[in-house]
mmCIF file of C-alpha atoms and ligand atoms in Angstrom:
data_model
loop_
_atom_site.group_PDB
_atom_site.id
_atom_site.type_symbol
_atom_site.label_atom_id
_atom_site.label_comp_id
_atom_site.label_asym_id
_atom_site.label_seq_id
_atom_site.Cartn_x
_atom_site.Cartn_y
_atom_site.Cartn_z
ATOM 1 C CA UNK A 1 -148.840 43.886 -45.736
ATOM 2 C CA UNK A 2 -151.620 41.641 -46.978
ATOM 3 C CA UNK A 3 -152.180 38.296 -45.259
ATOM 4 C CA UNK A 4 -151.162 36.346 -48.419
ATOM 5 C CA UNK A 5 -147.747 38.070 -48.469
ATOM 6 C CA UNK A 6 -147.296 37.325 -44.799
ATOM 7 C CA UNK A 7 -147.682 33.558 -45.377
ATOM 8 C CA UNK A 8 -145.283 33.761 -48.329
ATOM 9 C CA UNK A 9 -142.621 35.300 -46.079
ATOM 10 C CA UNK A 10 -143.155 32.692 -43.411
ATOM 11 C CA UNK A 11 -143.129 29.693 -45.800
ATOM 12 C CA UNK A 12 -139.283 29.100 -45.646
ATOM 13 C CA UNK A 13 -139.442 29.088 -41.859
ATOM 14 C CA UNK A 14 -142.079 26.376 -41.899
ATOM 15 C CA UNK A 15 -140.320 24.420 -44.609
ATOM 16 C CA UNK A 16 -136.933 24.431 -42.823
ATOM 17 C CA UNK A 17 -137.592 21.285 -40.751
ATOM 18 C CA UNK A 18 -138.774 19.576 -43.945
ATOM 19 C CA UNK A 19 -135.434 20.348 -45.639
ATOM 20 C CA UNK A 20 -133.547 19.056 -42.577
ATOM 21 C CA UNK A 21 -135.586 15.888 -42.618
ATOM 22 C CA UNK A 22 -134.851 15.363 -46.321
ATOM 23 C CA UNK A 23 -131.093 15.867 -45.777
ATOM 24 C CA UNK A 24 -131.086 13.463 -42.856
ATOM 25 C CA UNK A 25 -133.005 10.903 -44.893
ATOM 26 C CA UNK A 26 -130.639 11.235 -47.877
ATOM 27 C CA UNK A 27 -127.597 10.739 -45.611
ATOM 28 C CA UNK A 28 -129.213 7.696 -44.071
ATOM 29 C CA UNK A 29 -129.941 6.202 -47.479
ATOM 30 C CA UNK A 30 -126.266 6.795 -48.471
ATOM 31 C CA UNK A 31 -124.980 5.186 -45.283
ATOM 32 C CA UNK A 32 -127.217 2.197 -45.874
ATOM 33 C CA UNK A 33 -125.888 1.846 -49.426
ATOM 34 C CA UNK A 34 -122.321 2.009 -48.160
ATOM 35 C CA UNK A 35 -122.961 -0.543 -45.443
ATOM 36 C CA UNK A 36 -124.707 -2.803 -47.927
ATOM 37 C CA UNK A 37 -121.738 -2.568 -50.285
ATOM 38 C CA UNK A 38 -119.300 -3.228 -47.451
ATOM 39 C CA UNK A 39 -121.250 -6.340 -46.503
ATOM 40 C CA UNK A 40 -121.084 -7.444 -50.151
ATOM 41 C CA UNK A 41 -117.258 -7.638 -49.979
ATOM 42 C CA UNK A 42 -116.506 -11.178 -48.818
ATOM 43 C CA UNK A 43 -114.658 -11.675 -45.560
ATOM 44 C CA UNK A 44 -111.909 -13.650 -47.318
ATOM 45 C CA UNK A 45 -110.985 -10.543 -49.244
ATOM 46 C CA UNK A 46 -110.127 -8.684 -46.024
ATOM 47 C CA UNK A 47 -108.322 -11.749 -44.721
ATOM 48 C CA UNK A 48 -106.228 -11.835 -47.908
ATOM 49 C CA UNK A 49 -105.523 -8.117 -47.714
ATOM 50 C CA UNK A 50 -104.433 -8.383 -44.099
ATOM 51 C CA UNK A 51 -102.148 -11.336 -44.901
ATOM 52 C CA UNK A 52 -100.543 -9.289 -47.689
ATOM 53 C CA UNK A 53 -99.842 -6.426 -45.298
ATOM 54 C CA UNK A 54 -98.265 -8.950 -42.926
ATOM 55 C CA UNK A 55 -96.139 -10.310 -45.827
ATOM 56 C CA UNK A 56 -97.815 -13.726 -45.523
ATOM 57 C CA UNK A 57 -98.409 -14.283 -49.236
ATOM 58 C CA UNK A 58 -99.184 -18.016 -48.712
ATOM 59 C CA UNK A 59 -102.165 -17.160 -46.476
ATOM 60 C CA UNK A 60 -103.203 -14.373 -48.875
ATOM 61 C CA UNK A 61 -103.328 -16.636 -51.963
ATOM 62 C CA UNK A 62 -105.414 -19.243 -50.121
ATOM 63 C CA UNK A 63 -107.876 -16.617 -48.871
ATOM 64 C CA UNK A 64 -108.233 -14.947 -52.278
ATOM 65 C CA UNK A 65 -108.572 -18.300 -54.082
ATOM 66 C CA UNK A 66 -111.450 -19.179 -51.726
ATOM 67 C CA UNK A 67 -113.171 -15.871 -52.518
ATOM 68 C CA UNK A 68 -112.864 -16.576 -56.249
ATOM 69 C CA UNK A 69 -114.305 -20.083 -55.780
ATOM 70 C CA UNK A 70 -117.254 -18.621 -53.869
ATOM 71 C CA UNK A 71 -117.813 -16.016 -56.565
ATOM 72 C CA UNK A 72 -117.654 -18.674 -59.288
ATOM 73 C CA UNK A 73 -120.234 -20.782 -57.422
ATOM 74 C CA UNK A 74 -122.499 -17.754 -57.109
ATOM 75 C CA UNK A 75 -121.893 -17.079 -60.842
ATOM 76 C CA UNK A 76 -120.482 -13.664 -60.030
ATOM 77 C CA UNK A 77 -117.831 -13.363 -62.687
ATOM 78 C CA UNK A 78 -115.017 -11.096 -61.597
ATOM 79 C CA UNK A 79 -111.978 -9.924 -63.499
ATOM 80 C CA UNK A 80 -109.769 -7.927 -61.139
ATOM 81 C CA UNK A 81 -109.385 -10.471 -58.349
ATOM 82 C CA UNK A 82 -108.244 -13.471 -60.467
ATOM 83 C CA UNK A 83 -105.890 -11.114 -62.323
ATOM 84 C CA UNK A 84 -104.292 -10.038 -59.052
ATOM 85 C CA UNK A 85 -104.216 -13.548 -57.621
ATOM 86 C CA UNK A 86 -102.364 -14.690 -60.763
ATOM 87 C CA UNK A 87 -99.759 -11.971 -60.197
ATOM 88 C CA UNK A 88 -99.408 -13.093 -56.612
ATOM 89 C CA UNK A 89 -98.861 -16.714 -57.687
ATOM 90 C CA UNK A 90 -96.160 -15.521 -60.090
ATOM 91 C CA UNK A 91 -94.496 -13.441 -57.389
ATOM 92 C CA UNK A 92 -94.369 -16.558 -55.197
ATOM 93 C CA UNK A 93 -92.792 -18.596 -58.012
ATOM 94 C CA UNK A 94 -95.971 -20.670 -58.477
ATOM 95 C CA UNK A 95 -95.846 -20.070 -62.215
ATOM 96 C CA UNK A 96 -97.960 -23.088 -63.202
ATOM 97 C CA UNK A 97 -100.841 -21.818 -61.065
ATOM 98 C CA UNK A 98 -100.442 -18.285 -62.456
ATOM 99 C CA UNK A 99 -100.513 -19.637 -66.027
ATOM 100 C CA UNK A 100 -103.596 -21.788 -65.351
ATOM 101 C CA UNK A 101 -105.505 -18.915 -63.738
ATOM 102 C CA UNK A 102 -104.647 -16.314 -66.379
ATOM 103 C CA UNK A 103 -105.390 -18.796 -69.192
ATOM 104 C CA UNK A 104 -108.801 -19.546 -67.699
ATOM 105 C CA UNK A 105 -109.497 -15.824 -67.428
ATOM 106 C CA UNK A 106 -108.299 -15.220 -70.987
ATOM 107 C CA UNK A 107 -110.760 -17.742 -72.424
ATOM 108 C CA UNK A 108 -113.699 -16.340 -70.466
ATOM 109 C CA UNK A 109 -116.363 -14.949 -72.863
ATOM 110 C CA UNK A 110 -116.707 -11.771 -70.744
ATOM 111 C CA UNK A 111 -113.064 -10.812 -71.135
ATOM 112 C CA UNK A 112 -112.768 -8.843 -74.338
ATOM 113 C CA UNK A 113 -110.983 -5.780 -75.732
ATOM 114 C CA UNK A 114 -108.553 -4.013 -73.394
ATOM 115 C CA UNK A 115 -109.224 -6.468 -70.567
ATOM 116 C CA UNK A 116 -108.258 -9.353 -72.843
ATOM 117 C CA UNK A 117 -104.979 -7.559 -73.665
ATOM 118 C CA UNK A 118 -104.240 -6.993 -69.974
ATOM 119 C CA UNK A 119 -104.795 -10.680 -69.127
ATOM 120 C CA UNK A 120 -102.713 -11.786 -72.138
ATOM 121 C CA UNK A 121 -99.911 -9.459 -71.000
ATOM 122 C CA UNK A 122 -99.963 -11.108 -67.560
ATOM 123 C CA UNK A 123 -99.882 -14.546 -69.197
ATOM 124 C CA UNK A 124 -96.804 -13.479 -71.195
ATOM 125 C CA UNK A 125 -95.086 -12.497 -67.976
ATOM 126 C CA UNK A 126 -96.035 -15.841 -66.402
ATOM 127 C CA UNK A 127 -94.385 -17.721 -69.281
ATOM 128 C CA UNK A 128 -91.307 -15.515 -69.006
ATOM 129 C CA UNK A 129 -91.065 -16.155 -65.248
ATOM 130 C CA UNK A 130 -91.419 -19.900 -65.915
ATOM 131 C CA UNK A 131 -88.455 -19.727 -68.329
ATOM 132 C CA UNK A 132 -90.663 -20.370 -71.393
ATOM 133 C CA UNK A 133 -89.204 -17.339 -73.142
ATOM 134 C CA UNK A 134 -90.203 -18.360 -76.687
ATOM 135 C CA UNK A 135 -93.888 -18.530 -75.709
ATOM 136 C CA UNK A 136 -93.599 -15.242 -73.833
ATOM 137 C CA UNK A 137 -92.005 -13.630 -76.902
ATOM 138 C CA UNK A 138 -94.856 -14.893 -79.113
ATOM 139 C CA UNK A 139 -97.417 -13.355 -76.757
ATOM 140 C CA UNK A 140 -95.673 -9.970 -76.514
ATOM 141 C CA UNK A 141 -95.224 -9.795 -80.305
ATOM 142 C CA UNK A 142 -98.988 -10.412 -80.641
ATOM 143 C CA UNK A 143 -99.774 -7.545 -78.258
ATOM 144 C CA UNK A 144 -98.063 -4.841 -80.279
ATOM 145 C CA UNK A 145 -101.198 -3.225 -81.598
ATOM 146 C CA UNK A 146 -103.480 -3.053 -78.565
ATOM 147 C CA UNK A 147 -103.689 -1.253 -75.244
ATOM 148 C CA UNK A 148 -100.640 -3.056 -73.841
ATOM 149 C CA UNK A 149 -98.381 -2.309 -76.832
ATOM 150 C CA UNK A 150 -95.801 -0.188 -75.014
ATOM 151 C CA UNK A 151 -95.220 -2.382 -71.908
ATOM 152 C CA UNK A 152 -95.184 -5.442 -74.201
ATOM 153 C CA UNK A 153 -92.460 -3.831 -76.331
ATOM 154 C CA UNK A 154 -90.439 -2.899 -73.262
ATOM 155 C CA UNK A 155 -90.456 -6.509 -72.053
ATOM 156 C CA UNK A 156 -89.660 -7.750 -75.570
ATOM 157 C CA UNK A 157 -86.650 -5.420 -75.581
ATOM 158 C CA UNK A 158 -85.420 -7.063 -72.379
ATOM 159 C CA UNK A 159 -85.927 -10.525 -73.884
ATOM 160 C CA UNK A 160 -83.909 -9.594 -76.995
ATOM 161 C CA UNK A 161 -81.120 -8.225 -74.801
ATOM 162 C CA UNK A 162 -81.036 -11.424 -72.741
ATOM 163 C CA UNK A 163 -80.925 -13.455 -75.963
ATOM 164 C CA UNK A 164 -78.197 -11.085 -77.275
ATOM 165 C CA UNK A 165 -80.340 -10.643 -80.400
ATOM 166 C CA UNK A 166 -78.993 -7.122 -81.013
ATOM 167 C CA UNK A 167 -80.515 -6.657 -84.467
ATOM 168 C CA UNK A 168 -84.044 -7.228 -83.170
ATOM 169 C CA UNK A 169 -83.267 -5.101 -80.104
ATOM 170 C CA UNK A 170 -82.174 -2.203 -82.341
ATOM 171 C CA UNK A 171 -85.331 -2.385 -84.482
ATOM 172 C CA UNK A 172 -87.603 -2.454 -81.441
ATOM 173 C CA UNK A 173 -85.729 0.312 -79.592
ATOM 174 C CA UNK A 174 -86.001 2.473 -82.707
ATOM 175 C CA UNK A 175 -89.796 2.041 -82.617
ATOM 176 C CA UNK A 176 -89.873 2.871 -78.897
ATOM 177 C CA UNK A 177 -87.556 5.812 -79.532
ATOM 178 C CA UNK A 178 -90.242 7.513 -81.607
ATOM 179 C CA UNK A 179 -92.468 7.925 -78.562
ATOM 180 C CA UNK A 180 -91.777 9.987 -75.439
ATOM 181 C CA UNK A 181 -88.817 8.079 -73.971
ATOM 182 C CA UNK A 182 -85.466 8.288 -75.755
ATOM 183 C CA UNK A 183 -83.553 5.092 -76.436
ATOM 184 C CA UNK A 184 -80.496 6.531 -78.258
ATOM 185 C CA UNK A 185 -78.225 5.513 -75.421
ATOM 186 C CA UNK A 186 -79.332 1.873 -75.581
ATOM 187 C CA UNK A 187 -79.357 1.732 -79.399
ATOM 188 C CA UNK A 188 -75.713 2.950 -79.464
ATOM 189 C CA UNK A 189 -74.780 0.178 -77.027
ATOM 190 C CA UNK A 190 -76.600 -2.483 -79.098
ATOM 191 C CA UNK A 191 -74.662 -1.277 -82.156
ATOM 192 C CA UNK A 192 -71.444 -1.504 -80.134
ATOM 193 C CA UNK A 193 -72.319 -5.111 -79.227
ATOM 194 C CA UNK A 194 -72.647 -5.874 -82.960
ATOM 195 C CA UNK A 195 -69.388 -4.014 -83.647
ATOM 196 C CA UNK A 196 -67.569 -5.897 -80.877
ATOM 197 C CA UNK A 197 -68.817 -9.212 -82.261
ATOM 198 C CA UNK A 198 -67.569 -8.303 -85.745
ATOM 199 C CA UNK A 199 -64.216 -7.273 -84.238
ATOM 200 C CA UNK A 200 -63.858 -10.698 -82.554
ATOM 201 C CA UNK A 201 -64.521 -12.276 -85.943
ATOM 202 C CA UNK A 202 -61.902 -9.942 -87.517
ATOM 203 C CA UNK A 203 -64.599 -8.448 -89.763
ATOM 204 C CA UNK A 204 -63.091 -4.986 -89.412
ATOM 205 C CA UNK A 205 -65.302 -3.213 -91.990
ATOM 206 C CA UNK A 206 -68.525 -4.305 -90.254
ATOM 207 C CA UNK A 207 -67.086 -3.441 -86.830
ATOM 208 C CA UNK A 208 -66.133 0.020 -88.010
ATOM 209 C CA UNK A 209 -69.534 0.552 -89.704
ATOM 210 C CA UNK A 210 -71.506 -0.302 -86.560
ATOM 211 C CA UNK A 211 -69.208 1.792 -84.326
ATOM 212 C CA UNK A 212 -69.737 4.780 -86.655
ATOM 213 C CA UNK A 213 -73.516 4.240 -86.486
ATOM 214 C CA UNK A 214 -73.304 4.134 -82.683
ATOM 215 C CA UNK A 215 -71.455 7.462 -82.637
ATOM 216 C CA UNK A 216 -74.002 8.918 -85.027
ATOM 217 C CA UNK A 217 -76.835 7.969 -82.641
ATOM 218 C CA UNK A 218 -74.972 8.938 -79.454
ATOM 219 C CA UNK A 219 -71.936 11.144 -79.994
ATOM 220 C CA UNK A 220 -70.924 10.604 -76.331
ATOM 221 C CA UNK A 221 -70.545 6.839 -76.831
ATOM 222 C CA UNK A 222 -66.992 6.190 -75.563
ATOM 223 C CA UNK A 223 -67.287 2.496 -76.343
ATOM 224 C CA UNK A 224 -67.702 3.275 -80.059
ATOM 225 C CA UNK A 225 -64.399 5.177 -80.050
ATOM 226 C CA UNK A 226 -62.702 2.318 -78.208
ATOM 227 C CA UNK A 227 -63.860 -0.073 -80.940
ATOM 228 C CA UNK A 228 -62.808 2.332 -83.723
ATOM 229 C CA UNK A 229 -59.394 2.561 -82.040
ATOM 230 C CA UNK A 230 -59.165 -1.248 -81.838
ATOM 231 C CA UNK A 231 -60.117 -1.580 -85.518
ATOM 232 C CA UNK A 232 -57.433 0.958 -86.504
ATOM 233 C CA UNK A 233 -54.877 -0.798 -84.286
ATOM 234 C CA UNK A 234 -55.636 -4.109 -86.037
ATOM 235 C CA UNK A 235 -55.213 -2.382 -89.395
ATOM 236 C CA UNK A 236 -51.935 -0.933 -88.114
ATOM 237 C CA UNK A 237 -53.287 2.535 -88.820
ATOM 238 C CA UNK A 238 -51.717 3.858 -85.624
ATOM 239 C CA UNK A 239 -52.489 7.551 -86.200
ATOM 240 C CA UNK A 240 -56.211 6.723 -86.582
ATOM 241 C CA UNK A 241 -56.069 4.573 -83.438
ATOM 242 C CA UNK A 242 -54.544 7.449 -81.460
ATOM 243 C CA UNK A 243 -57.226 9.828 -82.791
ATOM 244 C CA UNK A 244 -60.063 7.464 -81.808
ATOM 245 C CA UNK A 245 -58.741 6.678 -78.314
ATOM 246 C CA UNK A 246 -57.855 10.323 -77.586
ATOM 247 C CA UNK A 247 -61.366 11.445 -78.594
ATOM 248 C CA UNK A 248 -62.620 9.725 -75.405
ATOM 249 C CA UNK A 249 -61.114 12.560 -73.352
ATOM 250 C CA UNK A 250 -63.745 14.954 -74.702
ATOM 251 C CA UNK A 251 -66.601 12.431 -74.411
ATOM 252 C CA UNK A 252 -65.975 11.272 -70.839
ATOM 253 C CA UNK A 253 -62.367 11.319 -69.599
ATOM 254 C CA UNK A 254 -63.135 8.710 -66.893
ATOM 255 C CA UNK A 255 -63.045 6.016 -69.593
ATOM 256 C CA UNK A 256 -59.455 6.887 -70.625
ATOM 257 C CA UNK A 257 -58.014 4.366 -68.170
ATOM 258 C CA UNK A 258 -59.719 1.591 -70.159
ATOM 259 C CA UNK A 259 -57.638 2.417 -73.259
ATOM 260 C CA UNK A 260 -54.350 3.400 -71.534
ATOM 261 C CA UNK A 261 -52.341 0.406 -72.687
ATOM 262 C CA UNK A 262 -53.821 0.381 -76.218
ATOM 263 C CA UNK A 263 -53.113 4.088 -76.623
ATOM 264 C CA UNK A 264 -49.500 3.464 -75.637
ATOM 265 C CA UNK A 265 -49.334 0.564 -78.146
ATOM 266 C CA UNK A 266 -50.537 2.896 -80.918
ATOM 267 C CA UNK A 267 -47.757 5.402 -80.121
ATOM 268 C CA UNK A 268 -45.330 2.489 -79.944
ATOM 269 C CA UNK A 269 -46.518 1.448 -83.426
ATOM 270 C CA UNK A 270 -45.437 4.888 -84.669
ATOM 271 C CA UNK A 271 -42.088 4.391 -82.905
ATOM 272 C CA UNK A 272 -43.017 7.071 -80.395
ATOM 273 C CA UNK A 273 -43.343 5.077 -77.153
ATOM 274 C CA UNK A 274 -41.938 7.893 -74.965
ATOM 275 C CA UNK A 275 -44.552 10.269 -76.352
ATOM 276 C CA UNK A 276 -47.230 7.697 -75.548
ATOM 277 C CA UNK A 277 -46.003 7.347 -71.961
ATOM 278 C CA UNK A 278 -45.927 11.142 -71.594
ATOM 279 C CA UNK A 279 -49.566 11.313 -72.757
ATOM 280 C CA UNK A 280 -50.604 8.750 -70.109
ATOM 281 C CA UNK A 281 -48.681 10.587 -67.365
ATOM 282 C CA UNK A 282 -50.326 13.837 -68.516
ATOM 283 C CA UNK A 283 -53.769 12.220 -68.225
ATOM 284 C CA UNK A 284 -53.072 11.052 -64.685
ATOM 285 C CA UNK A 285 -51.764 14.446 -63.643
ATOM 286 C CA UNK A 286 -54.916 16.116 -64.969
ATOM 287 C CA UNK A 287 -57.354 13.395 -63.833
ATOM 288 C CA UNK A 288 -55.819 11.717 -60.732
ATOM 289 C CA UNK A 289 -58.754 9.307 -60.329
ATOM 290 C CA UNK A 290 -57.764 7.418 -63.492
ATOM 291 C CA UNK A 291 -56.570 3.880 -62.894
ATOM 292 C CA UNK A 292 -53.423 4.192 -65.047
ATOM 293 C CA UNK A 293 -50.652 3.742 -62.514
ATOM 294 C CA UNK A 294 -50.012 0.074 -63.400
ATOM 295 C CA UNK A 295 -49.500 0.685 -67.110
ATOM 296 C CA UNK A 296 -47.395 3.809 -66.439
ATOM 297 C CA UNK A 297 -45.080 1.845 -64.134
ATOM 298 C CA UNK A 298 -44.744 -1.093 -66.550
ATOM 299 C CA UNK A 299 -43.978 1.118 -69.567
ATOM 300 C CA UNK A 300 -41.585 3.354 -67.571
ATOM 301 C CA UNK A 301 -39.721 0.252 -66.448
ATOM 302 C CA UNK A 302 -39.466 -0.859 -70.064
ATOM 303 C CA UNK A 303 -38.299 2.524 -71.392
ATOM 304 C CA UNK A 304 -36.256 4.053 -68.555
ATOM 305 C CA UNK A 305 -35.340 1.289 -66.091
ATOM 306 C CA UNK A 306 -36.230 0.618 -62.479
ATOM 307 C CA UNK A 307 -34.961 3.810 -60.840
ATOM 308 C CA UNK A 308 -36.798 6.253 -63.116
ATOM 309 C CA UNK A 309 -39.976 4.108 -63.098
ATOM 310 C CA UNK A 310 -39.987 4.183 -59.288
ATOM 311 C CA UNK A 311 -39.563 7.969 -59.292
ATOM 312 C CA UNK A 312 -42.459 8.468 -61.709
ATOM 313 C CA UNK A 313 -44.797 6.245 -59.719
ATOM 314 C CA UNK A 314 -43.803 7.899 -56.412
ATOM 315 C CA UNK A 315 -44.677 11.295 -57.743
ATOM 316 C CA UNK A 316 -48.076 10.146 -59.036
ATOM 317 C CA UNK A 317 -48.968 8.306 -55.811
ATOM 318 C CA UNK A 318 -48.038 11.307 -53.679
ATOM 319 C CA UNK A 319 -50.481 13.404 -55.710
ATOM 320 C CA UNK A 320 -53.393 11.104 -54.873
ATOM 321 C CA UNK A 321 -52.583 8.379 -52.325
ATOM 322 C CA UNK A 322 -54.950 5.387 -52.406
ATOM 323 C CA UNK A 323 -54.765 1.639 -51.734
ATOM 324 C CA UNK A 324 -53.713 0.755 -55.273
ATOM 325 C CA UNK A 325 -51.012 3.444 -55.335
ATOM 326 C CA UNK A 326 -49.653 2.461 -51.918
ATOM 327 C CA UNK A 327 -49.501 -1.182 -52.966
ATOM 328 C CA UNK A 328 -47.481 -0.158 -56.024
ATOM 329 C CA UNK A 329 -45.323 2.221 -53.978
ATOM 330 C CA UNK A 330 -44.373 -0.478 -51.446
ATOM 331 C CA UNK A 331 -43.235 -2.619 -54.374
ATOM 332 C CA UNK A 332 -40.949 0.000 -55.910
ATOM 333 C CA UNK A 333 -39.349 0.969 -52.603
ATOM 334 C CA UNK A 334 -38.518 -2.616 -51.590
ATOM 335 C CA UNK A 335 -35.083 -2.591 -53.256
ATOM 336 C CA UNK A 336 -33.920 0.295 -51.045
ATOM 337 C CA UNK A 337 -34.437 -1.602 -47.783
ATOM 338 C CA UNK A 338 -32.469 -4.043 -45.616
ATOM 339 C CA UNK A 339 -33.468 -7.721 -45.947
ATOM 340 C CA UNK A 340 -35.368 -7.702 -42.593
ATOM 341 C CA UNK A 341 -37.345 -4.619 -43.555
ATOM 342 C CA UNK A 342 -37.959 -6.054 -46.950
ATOM 343 C CA UNK A 343 -39.583 -9.183 -45.517
ATOM 344 C CA UNK A 344 -41.841 -7.026 -43.295
ATOM 345 C CA UNK A 345 -42.668 -4.870 -46.282
ATOM 346 C CA UNK A 346 -43.609 -7.978 -48.304
ATOM 347 C CA UNK A 347 -45.949 -8.952 -45.479
ATOM 348 C CA UNK A 348 -47.593 -5.501 -45.481
ATOM 349 C CA UNK A 349 -47.879 -5.600 -49.222
ATOM 350 C CA UNK A 350 -49.550 -9.008 -49.033
ATOM 351 C CA UNK A 351 -52.142 -7.694 -46.546
ATOM 352 C CA UNK A 352 -52.848 -4.626 -48.683
ATOM 353 C CA UNK A 353 -53.096 -6.826 -51.783
ATOM 354 C CA UNK A 354 -55.776 -8.955 -50.087
ATOM 355 C CA UNK A 355 -57.631 -5.818 -49.030
ATOM 356 C CA UNK A 356 -57.564 -4.514 -52.609
ATOM 357 C CA UNK A 357 -59.067 -7.795 -53.836
ATOM 358 C CA UNK A 358 -61.912 -7.364 -51.361
ATOM 359 C CA UNK A 359 -62.582 -3.663 -51.500
ATOM 360 C CA UNK A 360 -61.317 -2.119 -54.728
ATOM 361 C CA UNK A 361 -63.847 -2.905 -57.454
ATOM 362 C CA UNK A 362 -66.028 -1.646 -60.247
ATOM 363 C CA UNK A 363 -69.483 -0.702 -59.028
ATOM 364 C CA UNK A 364 -72.815 -0.117 -60.726
ATOM 365 C CA UNK A 365 -73.929 3.416 -59.991
ATOM 366 C CA UNK A 366 -77.549 2.405 -60.404
ATOM 367 C CA UNK A 367 -77.905 -0.722 -58.241
ATOM 368 C CA UNK A 368 -74.480 -0.762 -56.456
ATOM 369 C CA UNK A 369 -73.637 -4.246 -57.758
ATOM 370 C CA UNK A 370 -69.871 -4.770 -57.247
ATOM 371 C CA UNK A 371 -67.483 -6.755 -59.404
ATOM 372 C CA UNK A 372 -63.785 -7.248 -60.116
ATOM 373 C CA UNK A 373 -64.749 -7.283 -63.802
ATOM 374 C CA UNK A 374 -66.085 -4.298 -65.743
ATOM 375 C CA UNK A 375 -69.465 -4.669 -67.489
ATOM 376 C CA UNK A 376 -71.037 -2.367 -70.068
ATOM 377 C CA UNK A 377 -74.395 -3.973 -69.258
ATOM 378 C CA UNK A 378 -74.997 -4.438 -65.524
ATOM 379 C CA UNK A 379 -75.853 -8.129 -64.909
ATOM 380 C CA UNK A 380 -77.862 -7.175 -61.819
ATOM 381 C CA UNK A 381 -80.089 -4.289 -62.953
ATOM 382 C CA UNK A 382 -79.788 -4.594 -66.774
ATOM 383 C CA UNK A 383 -78.829 -0.921 -67.185
ATOM 384 C CA UNK A 384 -76.209 0.164 -69.696
ATOM 385 C CA UNK A 385 -73.012 2.100 -68.913
ATOM 386 C CA UNK A 386 -73.741 2.320 -65.208
ATOM 387 C CA UNK A 387 -70.449 0.736 -64.096
ATOM 388 C CA UNK A 388 -67.686 3.028 -62.809
ATOM 389 C CA UNK A 389 -64.953 2.912 -65.487
ATOM 390 C CA UNK A 390 -62.261 2.966 -62.768
ATOM 391 C CA UNK A 391 -62.116 0.593 -59.839
ATOM 392 C CA UNK A 392 -63.004 2.361 -56.623
ATOM 393 C CA UNK A 393 -62.788 1.590 -52.897
ATOM 394 C CA UNK A 394 -66.209 0.215 -51.995
HETATM 395 ZN ZN1 ZN B 401 -76.737 -2.302 -61.811
#
């Protein structure tokens, strides 16, 4: 080996400490940069963050507002922090402060393009929270071409639903429907709202047209068949009414209890009340959870008298005993008892009746909101068709 080669072989060994030193130096430089950056974050920011974690939003807004003031004085224009502080004001119900802050940010010459859209979107939400829905609507309509187009449309859809402006809601949902999320379910319900309105105004052709459109969009829309049945019943086309109401069985049988009485009326219109009653009894035997026992008892009483009506109800309750059935059962058995027993039975029935009022209700499957009244559109979570169609023990 020549001496030159020898030094070439040994060079990495000598250079090793140099490499170590360079690595150490680089790490040190990085650490310094990090520490410098950390020192650049104002103390108030951490104070605000800590207050948020502790759920003390009042302390947080004061701390963050101070940081923004300091940054403004130092002419360090920021975008994210005022945006967040505005949201926080809105969350606390301080809508005037949120509006002022977001407006100031919106007019800043540095806020352009997508950032401008984001701030404008926040401002729209501030106006909505403050109850200035018309101004909010104007803002969201103006945002339909930029980066915030989709969330703006989603909020607009909510506004139109709150205003019961179904025509506008349908148009907007159709636009949203073209993208990834499907809105057929909602569009069918908006059409049903229009149909129901026309039905109230006895405009049967319009009601029928909208209900047909709803079924075309969502063939599982039970409400559309209910409306078509109601239209046919008003036209005294009883066969068509029976066809529309019965079609619900194939869509979602749970909704049959909502048309029980009307279905019976349609059979009655054809002079076939006994057939109608038999259909309802058949439904309850197949689907015991249906809330049809009241109408079955009433119609049995009308057609066959007290004794037979009591027998029919007894049989149905024994199949699926529940609070409602037992309440009904105690009523039909009262006539068989001595006066003393009957007064005790009335007392028991009263107690059960009170319990039913408190614990047998319709319930939203999405947010668990409970009500004695059925809603197609949940007033608590704004979802459609989430209510149980039969009252349940909650
Ligand atoms: Zn709900």
